[in-house]
């Protein structure tokens, strides 16, 4: 039986329980097992993606023990996942032992699921007063886990800080995940590296490290970490999608497509993976294929999908590249009722009009975007980039000169890489080197994204200036 990466599910103790259950199920003679063991088996099936089997086991458990804690907790959590508050409440009230911590945890989860986070926090802090000292540490960890499961990471971190002198792997992993959730990716990466020093064969740790590296713009590191996870389990869908996403950010589009396809084989392709695959195909100028893939993304994603505006955006760009202007404008219009950056979509509309030779209409749309944004520098910069992308390099260069007189404060650090790119295209060598130096000093992430194609793939952005200076001065 394949390792799951979960310590308990991979233990000899649990494997024995699972084997006994599965043997009895095959024989047709159900085994009368403990309610907690049946709940663990259901959790295991859910963990490995066999939800139908998990539901069968938990229903069997409830037929034997209708008021048992863990089977009702399982069903309550399942109901909360589906947004069914009433059913969750019914399962919670079926729990006979109202003194069981799990009962109180579920009451708190019920509040969190209804966005009553502070109420849940107050309820748990009040319950904390009744917890015996020798159970304090475990209780705090359980609460931190609950908040983490619901992505309330600031609360998870607060509860973690109530613990003392805990050097366990469980504590470190939860702390790393909480730090990741509040945006402290470097700290999260450091802790997952510590965990891997102790357990280098944990695909869960490798995947988590890959995610932290990705969010910290360390895409090469993210690829390497995902490869370790894949080496441990070639069929791990999370590791495969992690590698695909990092390869996309590195610009390795062909290889990224391979891993998006592999992810689709291991797990039903979702809106996000199809969106990214479509972006890769567009980047390779395979626009007809991209259009099909993006339409698939549109078909499989739910109406409230967070990345739906991006799917419409990619569809619009794809149609524009295929000179299907009406279709492109239609997809932009589809975002009007969505919760997204409508000024950004307006700027995109101008870009598409410019790409299709509608210069006057594009100019009007760009002016409207600038007015509606109150001269937002980010909007102006996107318009300049559109000029560059549409081969109006000299116009982009001249607009950037004016742009830098507008953003004279030290905090605004964008646009210098694009100016370096314009200078390079126009043959202005001294200006190119000057803006390249500013770009890598002030915004290395932008420099890597915009100028990376001019340099060796694995070169750090901070090395760009010295490399190019030596190259041009020879």
Short mmCIF file of C-alpha atoms in Angstrom, two decimals:
data_model
loop_
_atom_site.label_atom_id
_atom_site.label_comp_id
_atom_site.label_asym_id
_atom_site.label_seq_id
_atom_site.Cartn_x
_atom_site.Cartn_y
_atom_site.Cartn_z
CA UNK A 1 0.00 0.00 0.00
CA UNK A 2 1.35 3.38 -1.07
CA UNK A 3 2.54 5.85 1.56
CA UNK A 4 0.28 8.84 2.05
CA UNK A 5 2.73 11.17 3.80
CA UNK A 6 0.50 11.27 6.90
CA UNK A 7 2.22 9.85 9.97
CA UNK A 8 -0.82 8.09 11.43
CA UNK A 9 -2.22 6.77 8.15
CA UNK A 10 1.20 5.31 7.32
CA UNK A 11 1.61 3.72 10.76
CA UNK A 12 1.48 -0.01 11.35
CA UNK A 13 -1.34 0.51 13.85
CA UNK A 14 -3.66 2.14 11.35
CA UNK A 15 -2.69 -0.19 8.51
CA UNK A 16 -3.73 -3.16 10.65
CA UNK A 17 -7.12 -1.56 11.39
CA UNK A 18 -7.62 -0.72 7.71
CA UNK A 19 -6.65 -4.23 6.56
CA UNK A 20 -9.14 -5.81 8.97
CA UNK A 21 -11.89 -3.51 7.75
CA UNK A 22 -11.20 -4.07 4.04
CA UNK A 23 -10.94 -7.85 4.49
CA UNK A 24 -14.29 -7.91 6.28
CA UNK A 25 -15.86 -5.71 3.57
CA UNK A 26 -14.63 -8.10 0.85
CA UNK A 27 -16.00 -11.13 2.70
CA UNK A 28 -19.42 -9.52 3.04
CA UNK A 29 -19.34 -9.91 6.81
CA UNK A 30 -19.15 -6.39 8.25
CA UNK A 31 -16.83 -6.00 11.20
CA UNK A 32 -18.25 -4.28 14.28
CA UNK A 33 -15.49 -1.78 14.87
CA UNK A 34 -15.03 1.10 17.27
CA UNK A 35 -16.69 4.36 16.10
CA UNK A 36 -13.38 6.26 16.27
CA UNK A 37 -11.63 3.64 14.14
CA UNK A 38 -14.37 3.84 11.52
CA UNK A 39 -14.09 7.64 11.50
CA UNK A 40 -10.33 7.31 11.00
CA UNK A 41 -10.90 4.97 8.05
CA UNK A 42 -13.34 7.44 6.52
CA UNK A 43 -10.78 10.24 7.02
CA UNK A 44 -8.18 8.07 5.30
CA UNK A 45 -10.38 7.44 2.25
CA UNK A 46 -11.19 11.15 2.06
CA UNK A 47 -7.46 11.97 2.36
CA UNK A 48 -6.60 9.79 -0.66
CA UNK A 49 -9.51 11.15 -2.71
CA UNK A 50 -11.93 8.23 -2.37
CA UNK A 51 -14.85 10.29 -1.10
CA UNK A 52 -17.56 7.80 -2.05
CA UNK A 53 -15.89 5.09 0.05
CA UNK A 54 -15.42 7.56 2.90
CA UNK A 55 -19.15 8.36 2.88
CA UNK A 56 -20.03 4.66 2.93
CA UNK A 57 -17.82 4.05 5.94
CA UNK A 58 -19.11 7.03 7.91
CA UNK A 59 -22.74 6.13 7.15
CA UNK A 60 -22.02 2.61 8.39
CA UNK A 61 -20.46 4.06 11.54
CA UNK A 62 -23.54 6.21 12.21
CA UNK A 63 -25.84 3.22 11.67
CA UNK A 64 -24.00 1.51 14.53
CA UNK A 65 -23.34 4.55 16.71
CA UNK A 66 -25.82 7.33 15.85
CA UNK A 67 -24.67 9.59 18.72
CA UNK A 68 -20.91 8.92 18.53
CA UNK A 69 -18.71 12.00 18.42
CA UNK A 70 -16.31 11.51 15.52
CA UNK A 71 -18.75 10.16 12.89
CA UNK A 72 -21.06 13.12 13.57
CA UNK A 73 -18.09 15.50 13.47
CA UNK A 74 -17.14 14.06 10.06
CA UNK A 75 -20.66 14.61 8.69
CA UNK A 76 -20.88 18.10 10.22
CA UNK A 77 -17.60 19.15 8.58
CA UNK A 78 -18.74 17.68 5.27
CA UNK A 79 -21.95 19.72 5.53
CA UNK A 80 -19.98 22.90 6.33
CA UNK A 81 -17.80 22.30 3.27
CA UNK A 82 -20.97 22.29 1.18
CA UNK A 83 -22.30 25.40 2.93
CA UNK A 84 -25.15 23.47 4.58
CA UNK A 85 -25.21 25.16 8.01
CA UNK A 86 -28.52 23.59 9.11
CA UNK A 87 -27.37 20.01 8.49
CA UNK A 88 -24.05 20.69 10.21
CA UNK A 89 -25.92 22.00 13.24
CA UNK A 90 -28.11 18.88 13.34
CA UNK A 91 -25.09 16.56 13.29
CA UNK A 92 -23.38 18.57 16.04
CA UNK A 93 -26.47 18.33 18.25
CA UNK A 94 -26.58 14.56 17.73
CA UNK A 95 -23.28 14.25 19.60
CA UNK A 96 -24.11 12.68 22.93
CA UNK A 97 -20.98 13.73 24.82
CA UNK A 98 -21.32 17.49 25.13
CA UNK A 99 -18.13 17.53 27.26
CA UNK A 100 -16.02 16.16 24.42
CA UNK A 101 -13.58 18.82 23.10
CA UNK A 102 -14.61 17.85 19.55
CA UNK A 103 -18.14 19.04 20.32
CA UNK A 104 -16.78 22.47 21.30
CA UNK A 105 -14.46 22.55 18.31
CA UNK A 106 -17.45 21.99 16.02
CA UNK A 107 -19.41 24.76 17.70
CA UNK A 108 -16.50 27.08 16.93
CA UNK A 109 -16.24 25.81 13.34
CA UNK A 110 -19.94 26.50 12.89
CA UNK A 111 -19.29 30.13 13.87
CA UNK A 112 -16.23 30.44 11.61
CA UNK A 113 -18.15 28.98 8.66
CA UNK A 114 -20.69 31.78 9.15
CA UNK A 115 -17.89 34.41 9.26
CA UNK A 116 -18.28 34.92 13.02
CA UNK A 117 -14.53 34.59 13.55
CA UNK A 118 -14.23 36.85 16.60
CA UNK A 119 -17.21 35.11 18.22
CA UNK A 120 -15.53 31.72 17.64
CA UNK A 121 -12.26 33.04 19.06
CA UNK A 122 -14.01 34.34 22.20
CA UNK A 123 -15.90 31.04 22.60
CA UNK A 124 -12.65 29.06 22.42
CA UNK A 125 -10.80 31.37 24.78
CA UNK A 126 -13.62 30.90 27.28
CA UNK A 127 -13.50 27.13 26.84
CA UNK A 128 -9.72 27.26 27.29
CA UNK A 129 -10.32 28.17 30.95
CA UNK A 130 -11.79 24.70 31.55
CA UNK A 131 -8.94 22.77 29.93
CA UNK A 132 -6.64 20.89 32.37
CA UNK A 133 -3.01 22.13 32.36
CA UNK A 134 -1.68 18.84 30.98
CA UNK A 135 -4.01 19.18 27.95
CA UNK A 136 -3.32 22.86 27.33
CA UNK A 137 -0.68 22.40 24.63
CA UNK A 138 -2.75 19.92 22.60
CA UNK A 139 -5.82 22.13 22.90
CA UNK A 140 -4.00 25.20 21.59
CA UNK A 141 -2.61 23.18 18.69
CA UNK A 142 -6.09 21.86 17.85
CA UNK A 143 -7.51 25.39 17.77
CA UNK A 144 -4.65 26.69 15.64
CA UNK A 145 -5.30 23.81 13.23
CA UNK A 146 -8.99 24.72 12.99
CA UNK A 147 -8.27 28.35 12.15
CA UNK A 148 -5.62 27.22 9.67
CA UNK A 149 -8.08 24.83 7.97
CA UNK A 150 -10.43 27.77 7.42
CA UNK A 151 -7.58 30.01 6.19
CA UNK A 152 -7.96 32.34 9.17
CA UNK A 153 -4.21 32.39 9.44
CA UNK A 154 -3.81 35.45 11.64
CA UNK A 155 -5.85 33.67 14.33
CA UNK A 156 -3.93 30.43 13.76
CA UNK A 157 -0.70 32.33 14.35
CA UNK A 158 -2.10 34.02 17.48
CA UNK A 159 -3.03 30.66 18.99
CA UNK A 160 0.34 29.17 18.05
CA UNK A 161 2.04 31.96 19.97
CA UNK A 162 0.24 30.79 23.14
CA UNK A 163 2.35 27.61 23.15
CA UNK A 164 5.76 27.27 24.76
CA UNK A 165 8.89 25.20 24.17
CA UNK A 166 7.37 22.90 21.55
CA UNK A 167 9.98 21.48 19.19
CA UNK A 168 7.74 18.78 17.71
CA UNK A 169 7.36 18.32 13.96
CA UNK A 170 3.60 18.87 14.23
CA UNK A 171 4.13 22.23 15.92
CA UNK A 172 6.76 23.31 13.40
CA UNK A 173 4.64 22.31 10.42
CA UNK A 174 1.60 24.16 11.73
CA UNK A 175 3.72 27.23 12.48
CA UNK A 176 5.20 27.10 8.97
CA UNK A 177 1.73 26.91 7.45
CA UNK A 178 0.46 29.78 9.60
CA UNK A 179 3.46 31.90 8.58
CA UNK A 180 2.78 31.05 4.95
CA UNK A 181 -0.84 32.08 5.42
CA UNK A 182 0.09 35.52 6.74
CA UNK A 183 2.58 36.11 3.94
CA UNK A 184 5.85 35.38 5.77
CA UNK A 185 7.10 33.07 3.06
CA UNK A 186 10.81 33.25 3.93
CA UNK A 187 10.13 32.17 7.52
CA UNK A 188 7.82 29.43 6.31
CA UNK A 189 10.49 28.22 3.86
CA UNK A 190 13.10 28.14 6.64
CA UNK A 191 10.94 25.94 8.89
CA UNK A 192 10.03 23.50 6.13
CA UNK A 193 13.74 23.14 5.36
CA UNK A 194 14.30 22.29 9.04
CA UNK A 195 11.54 19.67 8.86
CA UNK A 196 13.06 18.17 5.72
CA UNK A 197 16.42 17.87 7.46
CA UNK A 198 14.66 15.48 9.86
CA UNK A 199 12.40 13.78 7.31
CA UNK A 200 13.74 14.13 3.75
CA UNK A 201 11.18 11.64 2.38
CA UNK A 202 8.08 13.62 3.28
CA UNK A 203 6.35 14.65 0.06
CA UNK A 204 4.03 16.85 2.14
CA UNK A 205 7.00 18.90 3.36
CA UNK A 206 8.48 19.10 -0.14
CA UNK A 207 5.19 20.32 -1.57
CA UNK A 208 4.79 22.89 1.19
CA UNK A 209 8.37 24.09 0.64
CA UNK A 210 7.71 24.35 -3.09
CA UNK A 211 4.67 26.54 -2.41
CA UNK A 212 6.62 28.81 -0.07
CA UNK A 213 9.45 29.17 -2.60
CA UNK A 214 6.96 29.93 -5.36
CA UNK A 215 5.33 32.70 -3.33
CA UNK A 216 8.79 34.07 -2.56
CA UNK A 217 9.57 34.25 -6.32
CA UNK A 218 12.13 31.45 -5.99
CA UNK A 219 10.75 29.55 -8.98
CA UNK A 220 13.86 27.44 -9.63
CA UNK A 221 13.77 26.31 -6.01
CA UNK A 222 10.05 25.56 -6.33
CA UNK A 223 10.73 23.33 -9.34
CA UNK A 224 13.48 21.45 -7.49
CA UNK A 225 11.32 20.89 -4.41
CA UNK A 226 8.40 19.66 -6.51
CA UNK A 227 10.77 17.25 -8.28
CA UNK A 228 11.75 15.72 -4.92
CA UNK A 229 8.04 15.23 -4.13
CA UNK A 230 7.47 13.65 -7.56
CA UNK A 231 10.46 11.34 -7.03
CA UNK A 232 8.86 10.16 -3.79
CA UNK A 233 5.43 9.75 -5.42
CA UNK A 234 5.22 10.14 -9.24
CA UNK A 235 1.41 10.26 -9.01
CA UNK A 236 1.20 13.10 -6.52
CA UNK A 237 -1.04 15.65 -8.25
CA UNK A 238 -0.04 18.53 -5.96
CA UNK A 239 3.65 18.09 -6.76
CA UNK A 240 2.91 17.93 -10.48
CA UNK A 241 0.84 21.12 -10.50
CA UNK A 242 3.45 22.87 -8.35
CA UNK A 243 6.11 22.04 -10.92
CA UNK A 244 3.89 23.16 -13.79
CA UNK A 245 3.15 26.52 -12.15
CA UNK A 246 6.81 27.20 -11.36
CA UNK A 247 7.88 26.24 -14.89
CA UNK A 248 5.32 28.69 -16.25
CA UNK A 249 6.82 31.49 -14.16
CA UNK A 250 10.30 30.53 -15.40
CA UNK A 251 9.08 30.76 -18.99
CA UNK A 252 9.59 27.03 -19.70
CA UNK A 253 6.23 26.89 -21.43
CA UNK A 254 6.51 23.61 -23.37
CA UNK A 255 7.58 21.71 -20.28
CA UNK A 256 4.91 23.45 -18.20
CA UNK A 257 2.22 22.26 -20.66
CA UNK A 258 3.48 18.69 -20.26
CA UNK A 259 3.00 18.90 -16.49
CA UNK A 260 -0.42 20.56 -16.78
CA UNK A 261 -1.45 17.64 -19.00
CA UNK A 262 0.01 15.21 -16.48
CA UNK A 263 -1.97 16.93 -13.73
CA UNK A 264 -5.12 16.50 -15.82
CA UNK A 265 -4.41 12.75 -16.00
CA UNK A 266 -3.95 12.46 -12.22
CA UNK A 267 -6.75 14.77 -11.17
CA UNK A 268 -9.71 16.17 -13.06
CA UNK A 269 -8.45 19.33 -14.80
CA UNK A 270 -9.75 22.41 -13.01
CA UNK A 271 -10.25 26.03 -14.02
CA UNK A 272 -6.91 27.18 -12.64
CA UNK A 273 -4.75 24.51 -14.32
CA UNK A 274 -6.57 24.98 -17.65
CA UNK A 275 -6.20 28.76 -17.35
CA UNK A 276 -2.45 28.42 -16.89
CA UNK A 277 -2.13 25.84 -19.66
CA UNK A 278 -4.02 28.24 -21.94
CA UNK A 279 -1.63 31.03 -21.00
CA UNK A 280 1.32 28.77 -21.90
CA UNK A 281 -0.18 27.95 -25.29
CA UNK A 282 -0.81 31.64 -25.96
CA UNK A 283 2.78 32.42 -24.98
CA UNK A 284 3.91 29.93 -27.63
CA UNK A 285 1.59 31.59 -30.21
CA UNK A 286 -0.54 28.43 -30.36
CA UNK A 287 -3.65 30.57 -30.11
CA UNK A 288 -6.19 28.15 -31.60
CA UNK A 289 -5.19 25.49 -29.05
CA UNK A 290 -5.18 28.11 -26.32
CA UNK A 291 -8.71 29.16 -27.22
CA UNK A 292 -10.00 25.59 -26.87
CA UNK A 293 -8.23 25.13 -23.54
CA UNK A 294 -9.48 28.43 -22.12
CA UNK A 295 -13.04 27.62 -23.18
CA UNK A 296 -12.65 24.33 -21.31
CA UNK A 297 -11.54 26.31 -18.26
CA UNK A 298 -14.66 28.46 -18.59
CA UNK A 299 -16.85 25.35 -18.81
CA UNK A 300 -15.49 23.59 -15.69
CA UNK A 301 -15.14 26.51 -13.29
CA UNK A 302 -18.00 27.51 -10.94
CA UNK A 303 -19.73 30.90 -11.38
CA UNK A 304 -17.97 32.32 -8.30
CA UNK A 305 -14.51 31.09 -9.37
CA UNK A 306 -11.91 33.54 -8.10
CA UNK A 307 -9.92 33.44 -11.37
CA UNK A 308 -12.90 33.81 -13.70
CA UNK A 309 -11.89 37.39 -14.69
CA UNK A 310 -8.45 36.09 -15.67
CA UNK A 311 -10.02 33.41 -17.86
CA UNK A 312 -12.04 36.06 -19.69
CA UNK A 313 -8.91 38.21 -19.95
CA UNK A 314 -6.88 35.40 -21.51
CA UNK A 315 -9.77 34.56 -23.86
CA UNK A 316 -9.93 38.21 -24.96
CA UNK A 317 -6.17 38.34 -25.60
CA UNK A 318 -6.30 35.04 -27.46
CA UNK A 319 -9.14 36.19 -29.73
CA UNK A 320 -7.34 39.46 -30.32
CA UNK A 321 -4.22 37.61 -31.46
CA UNK A 322 -6.43 35.66 -33.87
CA UNK A 323 -7.83 39.01 -35.12
CA UNK A 324 -11.30 38.18 -33.81
CA UNK A 325 -11.91 41.66 -32.43
CA UNK A 326 -15.66 41.30 -31.78
CA UNK A 327 -15.12 38.07 -29.80
CA UNK A 328 -12.30 39.68 -27.82
CA UNK A 329 -14.46 42.67 -26.88
CA UNK A 330 -17.32 40.31 -25.97
CA UNK A 331 -15.14 38.50 -23.42
CA UNK A 332 -14.12 41.81 -21.85
CA UNK A 333 -17.78 42.82 -21.63
CA UNK A 334 -18.48 39.56 -19.77
CA UNK A 335 -16.41 40.88 -16.81
CA UNK A 336 -18.65 43.91 -16.22
CA UNK A 337 -20.73 42.13 -13.58
CA UNK A 338 -17.78 40.37 -11.95
CA UNK A 339 -15.85 41.43 -8.87
CA UNK A 340 -12.63 42.48 -10.58
CA UNK A 341 -10.49 45.49 -11.48
CA UNK A 342 -12.70 47.15 -14.09
CA UNK A 343 -10.14 49.85 -14.89
CA UNK A 344 -7.65 47.08 -15.63
CA UNK A 345 -10.18 45.54 -17.99
CA UNK A 346 -10.68 48.94 -19.62
CA UNK A 347 -6.93 49.19 -20.16
CA UNK A 348 -6.97 45.70 -21.68
CA UNK A 349 -9.74 46.81 -24.03
CA UNK A 350 -7.52 49.68 -25.20
CA UNK A 351 -4.64 47.26 -25.74
CA UNK A 352 -6.81 44.97 -27.86
CA UNK A 353 -8.12 47.85 -29.94
CA UNK A 354 -4.53 49.02 -30.50
CA UNK A 355 -3.45 45.50 -31.46
CA UNK A 356 -6.22 45.39 -34.07
CA UNK A 357 -5.36 48.76 -35.65
CA UNK A 358 -8.14 50.73 -33.96
CA UNK A 359 -5.75 53.44 -32.78
CA UNK A 360 -8.24 56.26 -32.28
CA UNK A 361 -10.67 54.08 -30.30
CA UNK A 362 -7.74 52.76 -28.27
CA UNK A 363 -6.60 56.28 -27.42
CA UNK A 364 -10.09 57.21 -26.21
CA UNK A 365 -10.30 54.10 -24.03
CA UNK A 366 -6.82 54.70 -22.57
CA UNK A 367 -7.72 58.30 -21.71
CA UNK A 368 -10.90 57.10 -20.03
CA UNK A 369 -8.92 54.57 -17.99
CA UNK A 370 -6.45 57.25 -16.83
CA UNK A 371 -9.27 59.62 -15.85
CA UNK A 372 -11.24 56.93 -14.00
CA UNK A 373 -8.12 55.84 -12.13
CA UNK A 374 -7.24 59.40 -11.05
CA UNK A 375 -3.93 59.20 -12.92
CA UNK A 376 -2.90 55.99 -11.17
CA UNK A 377 0.77 55.33 -12.11
CA UNK A 378 0.09 51.60 -12.44
CA UNK A 379 -2.61 52.24 -15.05
CA UNK A 380 -0.37 54.62 -16.98
CA UNK A 381 2.46 52.09 -16.90
CA UNK A 382 0.17 49.35 -18.26
CA UNK A 383 -0.75 51.64 -21.15
CA UNK A 384 2.94 52.29 -21.86
CA UNK A 385 3.60 48.53 -21.85
CA UNK A 386 0.73 48.11 -24.31
CA UNK A 387 2.41 50.62 -26.62
CA UNK A 388 5.66 48.65 -26.39
CA UNK A 389 3.93 45.30 -26.98
CA UNK A 390 2.28 46.76 -30.10
CA UNK A 391 5.67 47.84 -31.49
CA UNK A 392 5.32 51.55 -30.68
CA UNK A 393 8.73 51.45 -28.99
CA UNK A 394 9.70 55.10 -29.49
CA UNK A 395 6.31 56.27 -28.18
CA UNK A 396 6.68 54.00 -25.14
CA UNK A 397 10.19 55.37 -24.52
CA UNK A 398 8.98 58.98 -24.67
CA UNK A 399 6.01 58.26 -22.39
CA UNK A 400 8.31 56.60 -19.87
CA UNK A 401 10.52 59.69 -19.79
CA UNK A 402 7.46 61.77 -18.81
CA UNK A 403 6.26 59.02 -16.50
CA UNK A 404 9.42 59.11 -14.38
CA UNK A 405 8.96 62.84 -13.79
CA UNK A 406 5.53 62.01 -12.34
CA UNK A 407 6.70 59.28 -9.93
CA UNK A 408 9.64 60.96 -8.29
CA UNK A 409 9.17 59.41 -4.83
CA UNK A 410 11.54 56.66 -3.77
CA UNK A 411 8.73 54.21 -3.02
CA UNK A 412 7.56 53.70 -6.61
CA UNK A 413 9.93 51.19 -8.15
CA UNK A 414 8.16 50.01 -11.32
CA UNK A 415 8.79 50.73 -14.99
CA UNK A 416 12.59 50.88 -15.05
CA UNK A 417 12.90 47.41 -16.59
CA UNK A 418 10.55 48.45 -19.41
CA UNK A 419 12.61 51.58 -20.00
CA UNK A 420 15.74 49.44 -20.18
CA UNK A 421 13.97 47.22 -22.71
CA UNK A 422 12.98 50.22 -24.85
CA UNK A 423 16.55 51.58 -24.74
CA UNK A 424 17.92 48.19 -25.74
CA UNK A 425 15.55 47.95 -28.71
CA UNK A 426 16.35 51.51 -29.79
CA UNK A 427 20.11 50.96 -29.52
CA UNK A 428 20.61 53.49 -26.70
CA UNK A 429 23.39 51.50 -25.02
CA UNK A 430 24.39 53.94 -22.25
CA UNK A 431 20.78 54.57 -21.27
CA UNK A 432 20.08 50.84 -21.40
CA UNK A 433 22.85 50.15 -18.89
CA UNK A 434 21.74 53.03 -16.67
CA UNK A 435 18.12 51.87 -16.49
CA UNK A 436 19.18 48.23 -16.18
CA UNK A 437 21.19 49.14 -13.10
CA UNK A 438 18.26 51.01 -11.56
CA UNK A 439 15.88 48.15 -12.40
CA UNK A 440 17.90 45.39 -10.73
CA UNK A 441 18.56 47.53 -7.66
CA UNK A 442 15.01 48.78 -7.14
CA UNK A 443 12.81 45.98 -8.47
CA UNK A 444 14.64 42.71 -9.22
CA UNK A 445 11.34 40.81 -9.61
CA UNK A 446 10.23 43.09 -12.44
CA UNK A 447 13.72 42.91 -13.95
CA UNK A 448 13.59 39.11 -13.99
CA UNK A 449 10.12 39.10 -15.55
CA UNK A 450 10.77 41.76 -18.20
CA UNK A 451 14.46 41.36 -19.01
CA UNK A 452 15.13 37.72 -18.12
CA UNK A 453 15.10 36.63 -21.78
CA UNK A 454 18.27 38.71 -22.35
CA UNK A 455 20.26 36.73 -19.77
CA UNK A 456 21.20 33.13 -18.93
CA UNK A 457 18.17 31.33 -17.50
CA UNK A 458 19.54 30.59 -14.02
CA UNK A 459 21.19 33.97 -13.51
CA UNK A 460 19.98 36.01 -10.52
CA UNK A 461 18.58 39.44 -11.40
CA UNK A 462 21.17 41.16 -9.21
CA UNK A 463 23.87 39.87 -11.60
CA UNK A 464 22.25 41.26 -14.76
CA UNK A 465 24.01 44.62 -14.78
CA UNK A 466 27.55 43.27 -14.32
CA UNK A 467 26.94 40.56 -16.94
CA UNK A 468 25.60 43.02 -19.53
CA UNK A 469 28.23 45.67 -18.78
CA UNK A 470 31.01 43.14 -19.43
CA UNK A 471 29.26 41.92 -22.58
CA UNK A 472 28.72 45.38 -24.09
CA UNK A 473 32.06 46.86 -23.11
CA UNK A 474 34.16 44.15 -24.72
#
